[in-house]
XYZ file of C-alpha atoms in Angstrom:
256
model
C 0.000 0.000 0.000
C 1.745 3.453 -1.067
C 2.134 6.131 2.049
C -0.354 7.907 1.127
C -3.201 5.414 0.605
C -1.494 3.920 4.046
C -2.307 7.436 5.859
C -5.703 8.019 4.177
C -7.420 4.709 5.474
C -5.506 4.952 8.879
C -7.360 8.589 9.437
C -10.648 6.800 8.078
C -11.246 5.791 11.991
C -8.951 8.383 13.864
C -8.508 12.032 14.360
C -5.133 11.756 14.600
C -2.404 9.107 14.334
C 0.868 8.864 15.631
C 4.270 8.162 15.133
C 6.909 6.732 17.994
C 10.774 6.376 18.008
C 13.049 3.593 19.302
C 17.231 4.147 19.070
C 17.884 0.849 17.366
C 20.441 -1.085 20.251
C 18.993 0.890 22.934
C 19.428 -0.351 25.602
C 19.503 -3.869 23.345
C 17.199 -4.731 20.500
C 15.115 -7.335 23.172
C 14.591 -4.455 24.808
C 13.554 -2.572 21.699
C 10.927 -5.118 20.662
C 9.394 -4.962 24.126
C 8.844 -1.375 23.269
C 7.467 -2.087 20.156
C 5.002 -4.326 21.276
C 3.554 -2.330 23.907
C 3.120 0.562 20.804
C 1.763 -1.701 18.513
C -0.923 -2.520 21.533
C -1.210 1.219 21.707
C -2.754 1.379 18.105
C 0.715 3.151 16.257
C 0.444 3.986 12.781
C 4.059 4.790 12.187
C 7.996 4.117 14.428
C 10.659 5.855 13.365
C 13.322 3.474 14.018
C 16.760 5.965 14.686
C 20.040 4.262 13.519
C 22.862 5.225 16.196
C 24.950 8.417 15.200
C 27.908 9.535 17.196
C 26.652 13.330 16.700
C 22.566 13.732 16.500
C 22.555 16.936 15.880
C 18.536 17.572 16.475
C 18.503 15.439 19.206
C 18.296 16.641 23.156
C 20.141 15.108 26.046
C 18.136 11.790 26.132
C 18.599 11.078 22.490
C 21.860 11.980 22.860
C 22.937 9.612 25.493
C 21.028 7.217 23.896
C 22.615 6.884 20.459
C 26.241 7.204 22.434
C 25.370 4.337 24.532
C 24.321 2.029 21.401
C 27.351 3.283 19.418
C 29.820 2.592 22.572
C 28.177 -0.670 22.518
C 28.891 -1.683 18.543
C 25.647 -1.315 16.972
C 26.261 -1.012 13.206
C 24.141 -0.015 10.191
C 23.652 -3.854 9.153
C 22.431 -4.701 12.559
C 19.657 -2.128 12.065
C 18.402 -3.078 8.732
C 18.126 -6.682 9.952
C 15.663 -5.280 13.147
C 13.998 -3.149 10.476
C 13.642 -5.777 8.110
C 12.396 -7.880 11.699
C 10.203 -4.864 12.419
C 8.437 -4.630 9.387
C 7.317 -8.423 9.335
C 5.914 -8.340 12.331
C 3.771 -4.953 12.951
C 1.256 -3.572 11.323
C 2.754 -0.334 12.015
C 4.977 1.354 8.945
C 8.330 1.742 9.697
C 10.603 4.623 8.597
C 14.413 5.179 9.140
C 15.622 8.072 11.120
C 19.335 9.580 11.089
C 21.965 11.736 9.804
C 23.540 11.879 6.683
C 26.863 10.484 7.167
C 25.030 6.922 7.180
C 23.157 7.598 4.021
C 26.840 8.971 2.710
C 29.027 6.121 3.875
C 26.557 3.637 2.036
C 25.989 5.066 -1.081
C 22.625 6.804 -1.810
C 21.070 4.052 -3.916
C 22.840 1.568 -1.224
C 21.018 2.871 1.369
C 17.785 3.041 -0.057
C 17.616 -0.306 -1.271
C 18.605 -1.384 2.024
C 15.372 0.433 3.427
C 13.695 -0.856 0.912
C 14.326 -4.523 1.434
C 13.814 -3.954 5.176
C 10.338 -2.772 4.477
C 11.393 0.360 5.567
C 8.684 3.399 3.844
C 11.009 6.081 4.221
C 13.292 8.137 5.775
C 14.091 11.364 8.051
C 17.863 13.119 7.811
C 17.440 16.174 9.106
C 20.582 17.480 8.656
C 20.792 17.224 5.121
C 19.625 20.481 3.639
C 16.972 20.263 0.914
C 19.889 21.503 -1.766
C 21.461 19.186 -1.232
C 18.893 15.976 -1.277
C 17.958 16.010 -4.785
C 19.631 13.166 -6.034
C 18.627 11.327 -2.989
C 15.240 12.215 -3.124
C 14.599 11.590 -6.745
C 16.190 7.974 -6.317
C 14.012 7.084 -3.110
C 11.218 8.435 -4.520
C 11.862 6.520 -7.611
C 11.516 3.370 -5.398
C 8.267 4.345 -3.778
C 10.469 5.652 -0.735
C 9.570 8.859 0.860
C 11.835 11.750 2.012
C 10.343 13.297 5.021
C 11.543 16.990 4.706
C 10.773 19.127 8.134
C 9.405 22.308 8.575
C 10.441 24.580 11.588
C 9.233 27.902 13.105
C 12.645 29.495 11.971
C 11.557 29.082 8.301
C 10.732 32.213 6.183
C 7.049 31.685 4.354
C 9.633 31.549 1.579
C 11.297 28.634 2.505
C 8.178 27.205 3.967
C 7.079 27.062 0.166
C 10.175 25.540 -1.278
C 9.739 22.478 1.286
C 5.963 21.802 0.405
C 7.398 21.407 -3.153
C 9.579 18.828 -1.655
C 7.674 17.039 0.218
C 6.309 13.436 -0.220
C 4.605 11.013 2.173
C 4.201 13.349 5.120
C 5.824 16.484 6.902
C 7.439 16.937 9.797
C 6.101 19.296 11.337
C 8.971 20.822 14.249
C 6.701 22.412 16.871
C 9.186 24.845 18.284
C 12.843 25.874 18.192
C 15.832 24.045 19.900
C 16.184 20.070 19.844
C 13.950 16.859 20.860
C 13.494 16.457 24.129
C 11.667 19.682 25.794
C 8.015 20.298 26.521
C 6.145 22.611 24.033
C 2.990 24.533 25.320
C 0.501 23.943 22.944
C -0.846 27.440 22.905
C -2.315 29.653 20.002
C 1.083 30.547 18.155
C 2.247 27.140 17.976
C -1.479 26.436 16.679
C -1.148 29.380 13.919
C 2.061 27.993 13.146
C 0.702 24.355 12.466
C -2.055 26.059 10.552
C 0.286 27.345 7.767
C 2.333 24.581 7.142
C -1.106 22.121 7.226
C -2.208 24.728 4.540
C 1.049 25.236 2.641
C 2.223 21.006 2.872
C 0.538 19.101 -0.290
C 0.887 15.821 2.168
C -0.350 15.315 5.712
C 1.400 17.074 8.568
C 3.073 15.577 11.838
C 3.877 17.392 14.285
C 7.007 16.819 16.928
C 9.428 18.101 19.720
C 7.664 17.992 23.263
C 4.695 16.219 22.353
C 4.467 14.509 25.670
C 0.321 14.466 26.855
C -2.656 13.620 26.017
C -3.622 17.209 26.086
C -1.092 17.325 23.558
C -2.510 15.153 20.841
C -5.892 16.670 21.666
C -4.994 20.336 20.428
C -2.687 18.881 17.425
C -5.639 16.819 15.865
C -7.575 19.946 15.671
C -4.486 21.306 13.782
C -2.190 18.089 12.129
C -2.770 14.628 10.836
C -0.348 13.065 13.051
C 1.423 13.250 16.271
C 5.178 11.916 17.221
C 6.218 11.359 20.340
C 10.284 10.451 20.896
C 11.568 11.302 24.383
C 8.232 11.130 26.606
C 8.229 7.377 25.488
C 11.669 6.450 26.701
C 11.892 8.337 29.266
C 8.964 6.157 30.236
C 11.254 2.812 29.941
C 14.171 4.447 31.630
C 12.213 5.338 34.702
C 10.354 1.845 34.706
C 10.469 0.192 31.354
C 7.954 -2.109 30.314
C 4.699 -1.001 33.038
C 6.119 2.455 32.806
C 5.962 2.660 29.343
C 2.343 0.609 29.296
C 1.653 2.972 31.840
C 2.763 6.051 29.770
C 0.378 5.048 26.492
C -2.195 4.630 29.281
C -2.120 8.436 30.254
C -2.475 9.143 26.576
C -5.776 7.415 26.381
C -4.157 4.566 23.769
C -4.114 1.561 26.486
């Protein structure tokens, strides 16, 4: 089923759906599929599944340890396809990679994408590869029904805002407010006008993360997105008391 037609039945029987994230290796891939289990209970449409990067640039101190922690302990690229490839079989969920560039680099752009590919992987989020430079990557994953996630961020002119919507395929990322992952947002009227636009300007459904933490949260963004993603809220659950905690977590959300 393309993205698209993926998305448009999904929102058939919800106002909003939502996207998680699991750090492939951390703290161990059992571990990993424990937390996938408990979100595919919790009715997930989409995981980002983050490959382990020595500098995440968007991500906040969580994250951050996180991806250290799985690099320290010898994670590699080919160990995350294989969960991916695991993943996908097994959920009902779509699966996307999440990263930085210098994995998509080291591979080879058509290398990498017909890794994801073969994984079952539906697409992919670099954010630190700027749109001028993506074409060639785009054009090739899009070729193999692959979509680019490009973000959207409050710092963006209206300008700029326009040149992503041209670029954008599957869904948007939708960055709630300035800085990296990991901080709470408040959902107030700003952040709402500022969903607005890009909902309006983005040709493909919006998802809005960074500090989605509450249900309160993903009450206010389906009046304004298609989707929300939560990251840190979710293992910050496990760390403090992994699997009830996190159970406990989608609970408070309304999802369990």
């Amino acid at each position: 089923m393309a993205l698209n037609e993926y998305i448009a039945s999904r929102k058939q029987n919800k106002d909003l759906l939502l996207m998680t994230h699991v750090v492939c290796g951390y703290p161990s891939f059992d571990a990993n599929l424990k937390e996938l289990e408990i979100m595919a209970e919790a009715g997930v449409d989409f995981v980002e599944l983050q490959f382990p990067f020595s500098e995440p640039s968007a991500d906040g101190p969580l994250f951050v340890k996180a991806n250290q922690i799985a690099v320290e302990s010898g994670v590699t690229v080919e160990q995350c396809f294989e969960f991916m490839a695991k993943v996908s079989q097994r959920f009902d969920f779509k699966v996307l990679m999440m990263g930085y560039y210098n994995t998509v680099f080291k591979m080879g752009h058509e290398a990498f994408v017909d890794a994801l590919k073969a994984a079952g992987g539906c697409g992919f989020i670099v954010p630190d590869l700027p749109l001028e430079e993506a074409g060639a990557l785009h054009d090739y994953a899009k070729s193999q029904d692959i979509a680019p996630i490009v973000l959207m961020t409050p710092t963006n002119t209206d300008a700029r805002l326009q040149t992503i919507a041209k670029a954008a395929d599957g869904f948007v990322y939708v960055v709630a407010r300035r800085g990296v992952t990991g901080g709470k947002t408040e959902m107030d009227a700003e952040v709402g006008e500022f969903l607005d636009k890009c909902r309006d300007i983005s040709p493909v459904p919006t998802g809005v993360g960074f500090g989605v933490s509450a249900k309160e949260d993903l009450d206010f963004l389906a009046k304004h997105a298609d989707m929300g993603i939560i990251g840190t809220a979710a293992l910050k659950a496990w760390e403090e008391g992994e699997e009830k905690a996190l159970r406990d977590f989608f609970g408070s959300l309304g999802l369990l």
